[in-house]
């Protein structure tokens, strides 16, 4: 089943959104947004790392393995994602889908700890995952590519503008959760707008930037983090677009995937309970 998109509608929504944190260290976080929609079920935006992290990086060597064993390893989960969800009062089998912002290990790895949910990604990211099945590539862990490939249901974007973006996919048809293409960090990276019942809006930008200061000051990532971008020119374009968006919508909470302070500002603290209903 492909994910159809419809024209966004509204301010405000009936969704309930919770911050699910799998690990935090030194101001960084590996987190997901758990969204309960009144008619569309429950979805996760991102999934963090897999609980089998150490084994999954074994195919790599040299500089790549050293990199994976440092920063990404520091965000390995405290608990497998299915156990974490159960602690929050959520049955992992009840998830409608997982919507990763992109296919890097610390965004799709946790899917392997779930009971095979549908995975909604762009066609470009699906192609990247398929490449990861065919060869050992840095962007997608072989174990992740193999496990996720059969779960993919492609996002379908309509060629209609949403905010500053030319295309969008309105997941539930009511404007509560809207996905936009943001290629650069990976070929099929996406950002996700979430509109809450109190009219607050959060824009999860994945790894388009590492911290909000990069948006505010209109500067790119540090050299160490630029190495993770597949297209540095497109990645820099995203920074400029986010800067323009932040100036036009100062009330919008821009949420880089790993800046813990941004998550605190948007959600307060990680949730201790997030049952549907």
PDB file of C-alpha atoms in Angstrom:
ATOM      1  CA  UNK A   1       0.000   0.000   0.000  1.00  0.00           C
ATOM      2  CA  UNK A   2       1.443   3.353  -1.025  1.00  0.00           C
ATOM      3  CA  UNK A   3       1.035   6.315   1.267  1.00  0.00           C
ATOM      4  CA  UNK A   4      -1.247   8.783  -0.450  1.00  0.00           C
ATOM      5  CA  UNK A   5      -1.047  12.506   0.175  1.00  0.00           C
ATOM      6  CA  UNK A   6      -3.833  15.043   0.220  1.00  0.00           C
ATOM      7  CA  UNK A   7      -4.100  18.783   0.454  1.00  0.00           C
ATOM      8  CA  UNK A   8      -3.288  19.950   3.977  1.00  0.00           C
ATOM      9  CA  UNK A   9      -6.082  21.575   5.871  1.00  0.00           C
ATOM     10  CA  UNK A  10      -5.768  22.956   9.246  1.00  0.00           C
ATOM     11  CA  UNK A  11      -4.317  24.641  12.183  1.00  0.00           C
ATOM     12  CA  UNK A  12      -4.640  22.408  15.200  1.00  0.00           C
ATOM     13  CA  UNK A  13      -5.406  18.715  15.143  1.00  0.00           C
ATOM     14  CA  UNK A  14      -6.537  15.820  17.234  1.00  0.00           C
ATOM     15  CA  UNK A  15      -3.135  14.163  17.388  1.00  0.00           C
ATOM     16  CA  UNK A  16      -1.288  13.329  20.569  1.00  0.00           C
ATOM     17  CA  UNK A  17       2.512  13.437  20.252  1.00  0.00           C
ATOM     18  CA  UNK A  18       5.109  12.148  22.707  1.00  0.00           C
ATOM     19  CA  UNK A  19       8.894  12.331  22.880  1.00  0.00           C
ATOM     20  CA  UNK A  20      10.372   8.826  23.018  1.00  0.00           C
ATOM     21  CA  UNK A  21      14.080   8.896  23.884  1.00  0.00           C
ATOM     22  CA  UNK A  22      16.179   5.770  23.432  1.00  0.00           C
ATOM     23  CA  UNK A  23      19.482   7.325  24.548  1.00  0.00           C
ATOM     24  CA  UNK A  24      21.038  10.668  25.502  1.00  0.00           C
ATOM     25  CA  UNK A  25      24.677  11.614  25.976  1.00  0.00           C
ATOM     26  CA  UNK A  26      26.593  14.903  26.188  1.00  0.00           C
ATOM     27  CA  UNK A  27      23.702  17.014  24.914  1.00  0.00           C
ATOM     28  CA  UNK A  28      22.866  14.639  22.047  1.00  0.00           C
ATOM     29  CA  UNK A  29      19.824  12.416  21.767  1.00  0.00           C
ATOM     30  CA  UNK A  30      18.539   9.472  19.771  1.00  0.00           C
ATOM     31  CA  UNK A  31      14.791   9.980  19.821  1.00  0.00           C
ATOM     32  CA  UNK A  32      11.493   9.411  18.080  1.00  0.00           C
ATOM     33  CA  UNK A  33       8.167  11.207  17.999  1.00  0.00           C
ATOM     34  CA  UNK A  34       5.288   8.861  18.746  1.00  0.00           C
ATOM     35  CA  UNK A  35       2.097  10.201  17.195  1.00  0.00           C
ATOM     36  CA  UNK A  36      -1.378   8.921  18.013  1.00  0.00           C
ATOM     37  CA  UNK A  37      -3.918  10.059  15.414  1.00  0.00           C
ATOM     38  CA  UNK A  38      -7.637   9.763  16.238  1.00  0.00           C
ATOM     39  CA  UNK A  39      -8.458   7.878  13.027  1.00  0.00           C
ATOM     40  CA  UNK A  40      -5.086   7.048  11.452  1.00  0.00           C
ATOM     41  CA  UNK A  41      -3.533   4.999  14.226  1.00  0.00           C
ATOM     42  CA  UNK A  42      -0.076   5.450  15.715  1.00  0.00           C
ATOM     43  CA  UNK A  43       3.151   6.201  13.873  1.00  0.00           C
ATOM     44  CA  UNK A  44       6.758   6.751  14.873  1.00  0.00           C
ATOM     45  CA  UNK A  45       8.908   9.454  13.328  1.00  0.00           C
ATOM     46  CA  UNK A  46      12.398   7.871  13.414  1.00  0.00           C
ATOM     47  CA  UNK A  47      13.362   4.823  15.459  1.00  0.00           C
ATOM     48  CA  UNK A  48      16.875   5.350  16.846  1.00  0.00           C
ATOM     49  CA  UNK A  49      19.569   2.665  16.858  1.00  0.00           C
ATOM     50  CA  UNK A  50      19.116  -1.080  16.983  1.00  0.00           C
ATOM     51  CA  UNK A  51      19.785  -2.985  20.199  1.00  0.00           C
ATOM     52  CA  UNK A  52      22.091  -5.191  18.100  1.00  0.00           C
ATOM     53  CA  UNK A  53      24.311  -2.226  17.194  1.00  0.00           C
ATOM     54  CA  UNK A  54      27.723  -3.808  17.856  1.00  0.00           C
ATOM     55  CA  UNK A  55      27.090  -6.797  15.603  1.00  0.00           C
ATOM     56  CA  UNK A  56      25.560  -4.676  12.845  1.00  0.00           C
ATOM     57  CA  UNK A  57      28.680  -2.547  12.340  1.00  0.00           C
ATOM     58  CA  UNK A  58      30.945  -5.614  11.999  1.00  0.00           C
ATOM     59  CA  UNK A  59      30.941  -5.580   8.148  1.00  0.00           C
ATOM     60  CA  UNK A  60      32.804  -2.265   8.213  1.00  0.00           C
ATOM     61  CA  UNK A  61      36.478  -1.567   8.743  1.00  0.00           C
ATOM     62  CA  UNK A  62      39.010   1.236   8.922  1.00  0.00           C
ATOM     63  CA  UNK A  63      37.887   4.849   9.248  1.00  0.00           C
ATOM     64  CA  UNK A  64      34.236   4.000   8.686  1.00  0.00           C
ATOM     65  CA  UNK A  65      34.151   1.496  11.521  1.00  0.00           C
ATOM     66  CA  UNK A  66      36.030   3.846  13.827  1.00  0.00           C
ATOM     67  CA  UNK A  67      33.434   6.536  13.106  1.00  0.00           C
ATOM     68  CA  UNK A  68      30.529   4.171  13.722  1.00  0.00           C
ATOM     69  CA  UNK A  69      32.082   2.998  16.977  1.00  0.00           C
ATOM     70  CA  UNK A  70      32.333   6.565  18.329  1.00  0.00           C
ATOM     71  CA  UNK A  71      29.425   8.987  17.894  1.00  0.00           C
ATOM     72  CA  UNK A  72      26.730   6.593  16.632  1.00  0.00           C
ATOM     73  CA  UNK A  73      27.731   4.003  19.236  1.00  0.00           C
ATOM     74  CA  UNK A  74      27.327   6.574  22.006  1.00  0.00           C
ATOM     75  CA  UNK A  75      23.625   6.706  21.095  1.00  0.00           C
ATOM     76  CA  UNK A  76      23.019   2.952  21.204  1.00  0.00           C
ATOM     77  CA  UNK A  77      19.688   2.356  22.953  1.00  0.00           C
ATOM     78  CA  UNK A  78      19.254   1.740  26.664  1.00  0.00           C
ATOM     79  CA  UNK A  79      16.464  -0.715  25.829  1.00  0.00           C
ATOM     80  CA  UNK A  80      15.244  -2.336  22.607  1.00  0.00           C
ATOM     81  CA  UNK A  81      12.587  -0.110  21.087  1.00  0.00           C
ATOM     82  CA  UNK A  82       9.792  -2.627  21.569  1.00  0.00           C
ATOM     83  CA  UNK A  83      10.539  -2.806  25.304  1.00  0.00           C
ATOM     84  CA  UNK A  84      10.714   0.981  25.551  1.00  0.00           C
ATOM     85  CA  UNK A  85       7.315   1.339  23.894  1.00  0.00           C
ATOM     86  CA  UNK A  86       5.780  -1.215  26.234  1.00  0.00           C
ATOM     87  CA  UNK A  87       7.122   0.752  29.200  1.00  0.00           C
ATOM     88  CA  UNK A  88       5.231   3.751  27.792  1.00  0.00           C
ATOM     89  CA  UNK A  89       1.992   1.790  27.560  1.00  0.00           C
ATOM     90  CA  UNK A  90       2.177   1.195  23.805  1.00  0.00           C
ATOM     91  CA  UNK A  91       1.844  -2.182  22.104  1.00  0.00           C
ATOM     92  CA  UNK A  92       4.594  -2.225  19.423  1.00  0.00           C
ATOM     93  CA  UNK A  93       2.365  -4.377  17.223  1.00  0.00           C
ATOM     94  CA  UNK A  94      -0.235  -1.586  17.154  1.00  0.00           C
ATOM     95  CA  UNK A  95       1.948   0.806  15.133  1.00  0.00           C
ATOM     96  CA  UNK A  96       0.491   1.823  11.793  1.00  0.00           C
ATOM     97  CA  UNK A  97       3.943   2.674  10.441  1.00  0.00           C
ATOM     98  CA  UNK A  98       7.405   4.047  11.096  1.00  0.00           C
ATOM     99  CA  UNK A  99       8.398   7.158   9.123  1.00  0.00           C
ATOM    100  CA  UNK A 100      12.186   7.541   9.279  1.00  0.00           C
ATOM    101  CA  UNK A 101      13.577  10.903   8.232  1.00  0.00           C
ATOM    102  CA  UNK A 102      16.304   8.936   6.441  1.00  0.00           C
ATOM    103  CA  UNK A 103      17.946   5.523   6.354  1.00  0.00           C
ATOM    104  CA  UNK A 104      21.059   6.034   8.476  1.00  0.00           C
ATOM    105  CA  UNK A 105      21.587   3.505  11.256  1.00  0.00           C
ATOM    106  CA  UNK A 106      20.539   5.795  14.106  1.00  0.00           C
ATOM    107  CA  UNK A 107      17.185   6.498  12.455  1.00  0.00           C
ATOM    108  CA  UNK A 108      16.059   3.088  11.162  1.00  0.00           C
ATOM    109  CA  UNK A 109      17.995   0.652  13.360  1.00  0.00           C
ATOM    110  CA  UNK A 110      15.290   0.521  16.007  1.00  0.00           C
ATOM    111  CA  UNK A 111      12.837  -0.799  13.412  1.00  0.00           C
ATOM    112  CA  UNK A 112      14.617  -4.149  13.738  1.00  0.00           C
ATOM    113  CA  UNK A 113      13.424  -4.327  17.358  1.00  0.00           C
ATOM    114  CA  UNK A 114       9.780  -3.965  16.271  1.00  0.00           C
ATOM    115  CA  UNK A 115       7.359  -6.602  14.903  1.00  0.00           C
ATOM    116  CA  UNK A 116       7.811  -5.673  11.218  1.00  0.00           C
ATOM    117  CA  UNK A 117       5.816  -2.437  10.915  1.00  0.00           C
ATOM    118  CA  UNK A 118       5.277  -0.785   7.532  1.00  0.00           C
ATOM    119  CA  UNK A 119       8.091   1.678   6.812  1.00  0.00           C
ATOM    120  CA  UNK A 120       7.092   4.810   4.906  1.00  0.00           C
ATOM    121  CA  UNK A 121      10.002   6.371   3.002  1.00  0.00           C
ATOM    122  CA  UNK A 122      10.504   8.361  -0.178  1.00  0.00           C
ATOM    123  CA  UNK A 123      11.222   6.472  -3.388  1.00  0.00           C
ATOM    124  CA  UNK A 124      14.760   7.885  -3.381  1.00  0.00           C
ATOM    125  CA  UNK A 125      15.396   6.531   0.104  1.00  0.00           C
ATOM    126  CA  UNK A 126      13.898   3.182  -0.860  1.00  0.00           C
ATOM    127  CA  UNK A 127      16.424   3.034  -3.704  1.00  0.00           C
ATOM    128  CA  UNK A 128      19.239   3.811  -1.252  1.00  0.00           C
ATOM    129  CA  UNK A 129      18.068   0.988   1.022  1.00  0.00           C
ATOM    130  CA  UNK A 130      18.042  -1.364  -1.970  1.00  0.00           C
ATOM    131  CA  UNK A 131      21.646  -0.385  -2.720  1.00  0.00           C
ATOM    132  CA  UNK A 132      22.450  -1.383   0.846  1.00  0.00           C
ATOM    133  CA  UNK A 133      21.149  -4.879   0.104  1.00  0.00           C
ATOM    134  CA  UNK A 134      23.363  -5.204  -2.948  1.00  0.00           C
ATOM    135  CA  UNK A 135      26.651  -3.996  -1.453  1.00  0.00           C
ATOM    136  CA  UNK A 136      28.203  -2.866   1.821  1.00  0.00           C
ATOM    137  CA  UNK A 137      27.725   0.907   1.754  1.00  0.00           C
ATOM    138  CA  UNK A 138      28.297   3.408   4.530  1.00  0.00           C
ATOM    139  CA  UNK A 139      24.849   4.983   4.335  1.00  0.00           C
ATOM    140  CA  UNK A 140      22.779   1.893   5.205  1.00  0.00           C
ATOM    141  CA  UNK A 141      23.814  -1.029   7.406  1.00  0.00           C
ATOM    142  CA  UNK A 142      23.515  -4.349   5.521  1.00  0.00           C
ATOM    143  CA  UNK A 143      21.359  -5.836   8.296  1.00  0.00           C
ATOM    144  CA  UNK A 144      19.065  -2.813   8.215  1.00  0.00           C
ATOM    145  CA  UNK A 145      18.684  -2.871   4.437  1.00  0.00           C
ATOM    146  CA  UNK A 146      17.826  -6.563   4.459  1.00  0.00           C
ATOM    147  CA  UNK A 147      15.305  -6.264   7.286  1.00  0.00           C
ATOM    148  CA  UNK A 148      13.579  -3.068   6.136  1.00  0.00           C
ATOM    149  CA  UNK A 149      13.409  -3.610   2.371  1.00  0.00           C
ATOM    150  CA  UNK A 150      10.367  -5.867   2.548  1.00  0.00           C
ATOM    151  CA  UNK A 151       8.498  -3.453   4.827  1.00  0.00           C
ATOM    152  CA  UNK A 152       8.719  -0.354   2.623  1.00  0.00           C
ATOM    153  CA  UNK A 153       5.603   1.453   1.454  1.00  0.00           C
ATOM    154  CA  UNK A 154       6.630   4.499  -0.599  1.00  0.00           C
ATOM    155  CA  UNK A 155       5.473   7.961   0.305  1.00  0.00           C
ATOM    156  CA  UNK A 156       3.552   9.623  -2.528  1.00  0.00           C
ATOM    157  CA  UNK A 157       4.177  13.355  -2.742  1.00  0.00           C
ATOM    158  CA  UNK A 158       1.830  15.694  -4.552  1.00  0.00           C
ATOM    159  CA  UNK A 159       3.217  18.561  -6.599  1.00  0.00           C
ATOM    160  CA  UNK A 160       1.545  21.201  -4.466  1.00  0.00           C
ATOM    161  CA  UNK A 161       3.400  23.666  -2.229  1.00  0.00           C
ATOM    162  CA  UNK A 162       3.481  23.397   1.534  1.00  0.00           C
ATOM    163  CA  UNK A 163       5.212  26.263   3.342  1.00  0.00           C
ATOM    164  CA  UNK A 164       8.481  26.775   1.412  1.00  0.00           C
ATOM    165  CA  UNK A 165       8.478  23.286  -0.109  1.00  0.00           C
ATOM    166  CA  UNK A 166       7.256  22.457  -3.617  1.00  0.00           C
ATOM    167  CA  UNK A 167       5.871  19.010  -2.768  1.00  0.00           C
ATOM    168  CA  UNK A 168       4.355  17.334   0.244  1.00  0.00           C
ATOM    169  CA  UNK A 169       2.583  14.236   1.548  1.00  0.00           C
ATOM    170  CA  UNK A 170      -0.234  14.825   4.043  1.00  0.00           C
ATOM    171  CA  UNK A 171      -0.259  11.492   5.856  1.00  0.00           C
ATOM    172  CA  UNK A 172      -3.735  11.698   7.375  1.00  0.00           C
ATOM    173  CA  UNK A 173      -5.373  14.243   5.078  1.00  0.00           C
ATOM    174  CA  UNK A 174      -6.019  16.780   7.835  1.00  0.00           C
ATOM    175  CA  UNK A 175      -2.743  18.728   7.969  1.00  0.00           C
ATOM    176  CA  UNK A 176      -1.695  17.194  11.276  1.00  0.00           C
ATOM    177  CA  UNK A 177       1.353  15.332   9.925  1.00  0.00           C
ATOM    178  CA  UNK A 178       2.894  16.544   6.677  1.00  0.00           C
ATOM    179  CA  UNK A 179       6.076  15.142   5.129  1.00  0.00           C
ATOM    180  CA  UNK A 180       8.267  17.181   2.754  1.00  0.00           C
ATOM    181  CA  UNK A 181      11.294  16.129   0.673  1.00  0.00           C
ATOM    182  CA  UNK A 182      14.656  17.412   1.968  1.00  0.00           C
ATOM    183  CA  UNK A 183      17.361  15.642  -0.076  1.00  0.00           C
ATOM    184  CA  UNK A 184      20.955  16.411   0.809  1.00  0.00           C
ATOM    185  CA  UNK A 185      21.902  14.467   3.899  1.00  0.00           C
ATOM    186  CA  UNK A 186      20.737  11.405   1.974  1.00  0.00           C
ATOM    187  CA  UNK A 187      19.079  11.278  -1.450  1.00  0.00           C
ATOM    188  CA  UNK A 188      15.618  10.751   0.000  1.00  0.00           C
ATOM    189  CA  UNK A 189      15.737  12.541   3.346  1.00  0.00           C
ATOM    190  CA  UNK A 190      12.478  14.083   4.520  1.00  0.00           C
ATOM    191  CA  UNK A 191      11.270  16.550   7.112  1.00  0.00           C
ATOM    192  CA  UNK A 192       8.048  16.113   9.066  1.00  0.00           C
ATOM    193  CA  UNK A 193       5.684  18.879  10.217  1.00  0.00           C
ATOM    194  CA  UNK A 194       3.500  17.943  13.188  1.00  0.00           C
ATOM    195  CA  UNK A 195       0.611  20.211  14.223  1.00  0.00           C
ATOM    196  CA  UNK A 196      -0.556  19.680  17.787  1.00  0.00           C
ATOM    197  CA  UNK A 197      -4.034  20.245  19.279  1.00  0.00           C
ATOM    198  CA  UNK A 198      -2.910  23.488  20.936  1.00  0.00           C
ATOM    199  CA  UNK A 199      -1.855  24.808  17.497  1.00  0.00           C
ATOM    200  CA  UNK A 200       1.873  24.487  18.234  1.00  0.00           C
ATOM    201  CA  UNK A 201       3.851  23.197  15.274  1.00  0.00           C
ATOM    202  CA  UNK A 202       7.015  21.121  15.304  1.00  0.00           C
ATOM    203  CA  UNK A 203       9.204  20.546  12.247  1.00  0.00           C
ATOM    204  CA  UNK A 204      11.413  17.463  12.613  1.00  0.00           C
ATOM    205  CA  UNK A 205      14.251  18.094  10.155  1.00  0.00           C
ATOM    206  CA  UNK A 206      16.204  14.882  10.686  1.00  0.00           C
ATOM    207  CA  UNK A 207      19.904  15.489  10.142  1.00  0.00           C
ATOM    208  CA  UNK A 208      19.468  18.425   7.752  1.00  0.00           C
ATOM    209  CA  UNK A 209      21.173  20.381  10.544  1.00  0.00           C
ATOM    210  CA  UNK A 210      22.744  19.189  13.776  1.00  0.00           C
ATOM    211  CA  UNK A 211      21.631  22.145  15.878  1.00  0.00           C
ATOM    212  CA  UNK A 212      19.304  25.112  15.589  1.00  0.00           C
ATOM    213  CA  UNK A 213      22.216  27.560  15.718  1.00  0.00           C
ATOM    214  CA  UNK A 214      23.189  26.413  12.226  1.00  0.00           C
ATOM    215  CA  UNK A 215      19.781  27.589  11.017  1.00  0.00           C
ATOM    216  CA  UNK A 216      19.843  30.828  12.981  1.00  0.00           C
ATOM    217  CA  UNK A 217      23.383  31.766  11.915  1.00  0.00           C
ATOM    218  CA  UNK A 218      22.961  30.456   8.361  1.00  0.00           C
ATOM    219  CA  UNK A 219      26.005  28.233   8.545  1.00  0.00           C
ATOM    220  CA  UNK A 220      26.588  24.650   7.546  1.00  0.00           C
ATOM    221  CA  UNK A 221      27.565  21.695   9.641  1.00  0.00           C
ATOM    222  CA  UNK A 222      30.981  21.177  11.137  1.00  0.00           C
ATOM    223  CA  UNK A 223      33.495  19.456   8.875  1.00  0.00           C
ATOM    224  CA  UNK A 224      33.232  16.239  10.882  1.00  0.00           C
ATOM    225  CA  UNK A 225      29.475  16.093  10.352  1.00  0.00           C
ATOM    226  CA  UNK A 226      29.552  17.174   6.703  1.00  0.00           C
ATOM    227  CA  UNK A 227      31.166  13.833   5.920  1.00  0.00           C
ATOM    228  CA  UNK A 228      27.774  12.242   6.556  1.00  0.00           C
ATOM    229  CA  UNK A 229      26.011  14.271   3.826  1.00  0.00           C
ATOM    230  CA  UNK A 230      25.576  12.571   0.455  1.00  0.00           C
ATOM    231  CA  UNK A 231      25.211  15.891  -1.412  1.00  0.00           C
ATOM    232  CA  UNK A 232      26.869  18.820   0.337  1.00  0.00           C
ATOM    233  CA  UNK A 233      25.515  21.400  -2.100  1.00  0.00           C
ATOM    234  CA  UNK A 234      21.935  20.263  -1.536  1.00  0.00           C
ATOM    235  CA  UNK A 235      22.598  20.041   2.201  1.00  0.00           C
ATOM    236  CA  UNK A 236      23.698  23.686   2.246  1.00  0.00           C
ATOM    237  CA  UNK A 237      20.583  24.657   0.278  1.00  0.00           C
ATOM    238  CA  UNK A 238      18.509  23.067   3.046  1.00  0.00           C
ATOM    239  CA  UNK A 239      20.214  25.246   5.655  1.00  0.00           C
ATOM    240  CA  UNK A 240      19.273  28.340   3.678  1.00  0.00           C
ATOM    241  CA  UNK A 241      15.685  27.199   3.269  1.00  0.00           C
ATOM    242  CA  UNK A 242      15.377  26.435   6.966  1.00  0.00           C
ATOM    243  CA  UNK A 243      16.761  29.869   7.793  1.00  0.00           C
ATOM    244  CA  UNK A 244      14.115  31.493   5.580  1.00  0.00           C
ATOM    245  CA  UNK A 245      11.402  29.312   7.113  1.00  0.00           C
ATOM    246  CA  UNK A 246      12.473  30.170  10.664  1.00  0.00           C
ATOM    247  CA  UNK A 247      12.383  33.881   9.870  1.00  0.00           C
ATOM    248  CA  UNK A 248       8.937  33.596   8.279  1.00  0.00           C
ATOM    249  CA  UNK A 249       7.533  31.388  11.067  1.00  0.00           C
ATOM    250  CA  UNK A 250       9.363  32.256  14.294  1.00  0.00           C
ATOM    251  CA  UNK A 251       6.824  30.273  16.323  1.00  0.00           C
ATOM    252  CA  UNK A 252       7.690  27.039  14.477  1.00  0.00           C
ATOM    253  CA  UNK A 253       9.775  24.663  16.617  1.00  0.00           C
ATOM    254  CA  UNK A 254      12.568  23.388  14.373  1.00  0.00           C
ATOM    255  CA  UNK A 255      13.718  20.032  15.692  1.00  0.00           C
ATOM    256  CA  UNK A 256      17.131  18.659  14.648  1.00  0.00           C
ATOM    257  CA  UNK A 257      17.192  14.920  15.286  1.00  0.00           C
ATOM    258  CA  UNK A 258      20.090  14.899  17.736  1.00  0.00           C
ATOM    259  CA  UNK A 259      19.999  18.284  19.529  1.00  0.00           C
ATOM    260  CA  UNK A 260      18.568  17.345  22.904  1.00  0.00           C
ATOM    261  CA  UNK A 261      17.980  20.968  23.946  1.00  0.00           C
ATOM    262  CA  UNK A 262      15.647  21.396  20.961  1.00  0.00           C
ATOM    263  CA  UNK A 263      13.612  18.384  22.082  1.00  0.00           C
ATOM    264  CA  UNK A 264      13.408  19.758  25.615  1.00  0.00           C
ATOM    265  CA  UNK A 265      12.177  23.099  24.268  1.00  0.00           C
ATOM    266  CA  UNK A 266       9.572  21.376  22.090  1.00  0.00           C
ATOM    267  CA  UNK A 267       8.316  18.677  24.457  1.00  0.00           C
ATOM    268  CA  UNK A 268       9.593  19.442  27.958  1.00  0.00           C
ATOM    269  CA  UNK A 269      10.968  16.030  28.916  1.00  0.00           C
ATOM    270  CA  UNK A 270      10.818  12.528  27.462  1.00  0.00           C
ATOM    271  CA  UNK A 271       7.460  10.982  28.168  1.00  0.00           C
ATOM    272  CA  UNK A 272       6.983   8.322  30.824  1.00  0.00           C
ATOM    273  CA  UNK A 273       3.610   7.234  29.444  1.00  0.00           C
ATOM    274  CA  UNK A 274       2.059   7.621  26.007  1.00  0.00           C
ATOM    275  CA  UNK A 275      -0.930   5.322  25.568  1.00  0.00           C
ATOM    276  CA  UNK A 276      -3.289   5.942  22.672  1.00  0.00           C
ATOM    277  CA  UNK A 277      -6.647   7.544  23.373  1.00  0.00           C
TER     278      UNK A 277
END
